[in-house]
XYZ file of C-alpha atoms in Angstrom:
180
model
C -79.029 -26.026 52.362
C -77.857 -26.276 56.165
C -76.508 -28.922 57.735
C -75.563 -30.224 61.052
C -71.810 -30.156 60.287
C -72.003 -26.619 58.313
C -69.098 -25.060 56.812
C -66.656 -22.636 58.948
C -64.895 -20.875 56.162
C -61.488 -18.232 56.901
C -63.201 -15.560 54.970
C -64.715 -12.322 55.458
C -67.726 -12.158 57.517
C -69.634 -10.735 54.154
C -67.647 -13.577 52.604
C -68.960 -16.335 54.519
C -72.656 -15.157 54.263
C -72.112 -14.196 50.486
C -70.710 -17.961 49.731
C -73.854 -18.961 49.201
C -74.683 -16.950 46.114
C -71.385 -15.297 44.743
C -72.958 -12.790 42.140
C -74.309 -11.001 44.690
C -71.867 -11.083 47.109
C -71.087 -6.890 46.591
C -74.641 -6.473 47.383
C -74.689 -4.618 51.004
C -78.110 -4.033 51.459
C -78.742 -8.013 50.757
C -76.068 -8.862 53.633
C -77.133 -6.539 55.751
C -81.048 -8.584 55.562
C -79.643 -11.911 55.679
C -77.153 -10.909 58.973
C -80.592 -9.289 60.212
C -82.625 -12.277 59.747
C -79.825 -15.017 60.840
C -80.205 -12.627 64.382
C -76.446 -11.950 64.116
C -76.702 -8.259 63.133
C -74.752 -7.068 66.339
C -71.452 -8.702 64.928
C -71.284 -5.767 62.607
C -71.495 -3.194 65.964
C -69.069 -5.619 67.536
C -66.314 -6.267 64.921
C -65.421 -2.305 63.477
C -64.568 -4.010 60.046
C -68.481 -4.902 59.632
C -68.455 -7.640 56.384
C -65.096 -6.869 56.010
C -64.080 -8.642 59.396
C -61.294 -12.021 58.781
C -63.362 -14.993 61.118
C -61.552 -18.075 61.647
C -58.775 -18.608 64.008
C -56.892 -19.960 60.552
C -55.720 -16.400 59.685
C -55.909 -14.759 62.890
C -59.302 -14.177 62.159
C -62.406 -13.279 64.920
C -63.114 -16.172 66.396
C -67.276 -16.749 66.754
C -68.907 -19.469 68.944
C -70.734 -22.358 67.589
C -73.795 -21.082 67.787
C -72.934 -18.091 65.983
C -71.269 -20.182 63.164
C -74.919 -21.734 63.340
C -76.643 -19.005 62.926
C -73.876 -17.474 60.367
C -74.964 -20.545 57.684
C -78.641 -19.728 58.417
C -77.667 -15.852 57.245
C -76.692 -18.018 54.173
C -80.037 -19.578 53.340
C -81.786 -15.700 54.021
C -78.723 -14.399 51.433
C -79.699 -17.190 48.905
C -83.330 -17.069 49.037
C -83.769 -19.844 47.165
C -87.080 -21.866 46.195
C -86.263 -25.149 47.755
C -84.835 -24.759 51.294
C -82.739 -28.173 52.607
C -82.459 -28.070 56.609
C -80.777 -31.055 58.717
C -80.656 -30.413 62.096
C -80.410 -26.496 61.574
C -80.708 -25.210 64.953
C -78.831 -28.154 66.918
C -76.072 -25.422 68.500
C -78.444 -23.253 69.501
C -79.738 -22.352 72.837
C -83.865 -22.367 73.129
C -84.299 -18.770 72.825
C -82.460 -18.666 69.724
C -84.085 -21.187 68.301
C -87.400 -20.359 68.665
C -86.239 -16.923 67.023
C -84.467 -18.539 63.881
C -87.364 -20.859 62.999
C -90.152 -17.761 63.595
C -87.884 -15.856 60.804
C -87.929 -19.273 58.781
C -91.269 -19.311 58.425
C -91.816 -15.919 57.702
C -89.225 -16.098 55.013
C -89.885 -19.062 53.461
C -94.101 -19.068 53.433
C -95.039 -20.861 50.471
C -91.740 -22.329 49.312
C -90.202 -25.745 49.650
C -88.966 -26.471 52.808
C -87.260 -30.162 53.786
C -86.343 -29.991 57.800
C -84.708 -33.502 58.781
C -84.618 -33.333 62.510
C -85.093 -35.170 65.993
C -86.850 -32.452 67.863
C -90.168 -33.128 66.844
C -91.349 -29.789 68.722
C -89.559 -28.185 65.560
C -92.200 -29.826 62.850
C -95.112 -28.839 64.480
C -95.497 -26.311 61.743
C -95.025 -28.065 59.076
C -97.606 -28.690 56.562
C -97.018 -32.233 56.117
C -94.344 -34.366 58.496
C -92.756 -37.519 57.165
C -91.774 -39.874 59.662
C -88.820 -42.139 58.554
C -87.893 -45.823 60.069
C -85.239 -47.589 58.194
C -85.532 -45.779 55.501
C -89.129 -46.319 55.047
C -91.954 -43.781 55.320
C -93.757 -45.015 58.670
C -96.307 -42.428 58.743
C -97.170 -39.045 57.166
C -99.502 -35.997 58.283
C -99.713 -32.826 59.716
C -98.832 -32.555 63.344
C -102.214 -32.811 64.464
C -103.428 -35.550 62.506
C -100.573 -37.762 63.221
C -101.150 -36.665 66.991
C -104.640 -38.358 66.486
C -103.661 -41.520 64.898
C -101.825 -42.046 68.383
C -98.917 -44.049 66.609
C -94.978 -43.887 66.257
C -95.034 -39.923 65.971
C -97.293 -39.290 68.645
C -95.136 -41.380 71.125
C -92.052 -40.411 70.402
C -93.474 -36.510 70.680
C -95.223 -37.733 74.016
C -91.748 -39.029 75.023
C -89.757 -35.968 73.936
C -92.298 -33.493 75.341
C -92.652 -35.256 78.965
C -89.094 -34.428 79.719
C -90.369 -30.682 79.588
C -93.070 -31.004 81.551
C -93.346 -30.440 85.307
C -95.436 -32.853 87.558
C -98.606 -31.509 89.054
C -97.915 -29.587 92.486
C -94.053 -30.079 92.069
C -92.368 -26.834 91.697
C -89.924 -26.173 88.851
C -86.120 -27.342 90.004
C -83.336 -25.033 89.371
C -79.987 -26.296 89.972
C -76.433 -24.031 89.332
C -74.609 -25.254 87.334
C -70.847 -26.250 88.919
């Protein structure tokens, strides 16, 4: 499983990855994959002690940005590679790009397993194979993307809504603005 609020843990950077399934943890090659597929693989170029690196500003450890950390219990789920997958909000630190790279390598990895994604970015679940779509606890509708896109109800507005902020008006040309 990863969560929104994942765990940051003073170990190793092998260590943090290897957390998630212990009796492998001397298994190099298998870090090496899941650091691949998590898209962190430069921390080993960048930190000289590769796996062996201290993160965590605990124990005067490297110090990794949120998004990394992110990405870091993602490596987990790759190192794992267990049959039922449990996402909540996986990508929420992450920047576009990266996102869009982490859930292409999701579904690669995980084709024909069990996957539960809880999330509020609906653009996320359009490749699910069946979307559930919660109110108060209650199942309000369930489909794939498209059919729930045709039964023009609570999905398909709220991925109307979420989508028009994305979208630029006819004739207008994209706004960039610096940031201050």
């Amino acid at each position: 499983a990863v969560f929104q609020d994942f765990g940051k843990y003073p170990l190793s950077l092998g260590e943090n990855i290897g957390i998630s399934k212990t009796a492998d943890l001397e298994n190099k090659k298998k870090l090496e994959s899941a650091i691949e597929r998590g898209g962190l693989s430069y921390l080993q170029e960048k930190f000289p002690e590769g796996f062996a690196t201290l993160l965590g500003k605990e124990f005067s450890g490297k110090e990794l940005s949120f998004g990394e950390w992110q990405k870091l219990a993602i490596s987990r789920l790759f190192f794992r590679d267990a049959p039922v997958i449990v996402m909540d909000e996986p990508t929420a630190s992450l920047d576009p790009n990266s996102e869009y790279e982490v859930f292409q390598r999701l579904i690669q990895a995980f084709e024909g397993r069990t996957v539960f994604l809880i999330t509020h970015r609906l653009n996320s679940v359009k490749m699910c194979d069946k979307i559930l779509l919660l109110k108060n606890g209650n199942i309000l509708e369930e489909g794939s993307h498209e059919d729930l896109m045709q039964q023009k109800g609570e999905y398909a507005r709220l991925f109307s809504l979420q989508a028009s902020g994305y979208q630029v008006k006819e004739g207008a040309e994209p706004v960039l603005q610096e940031a201050t």
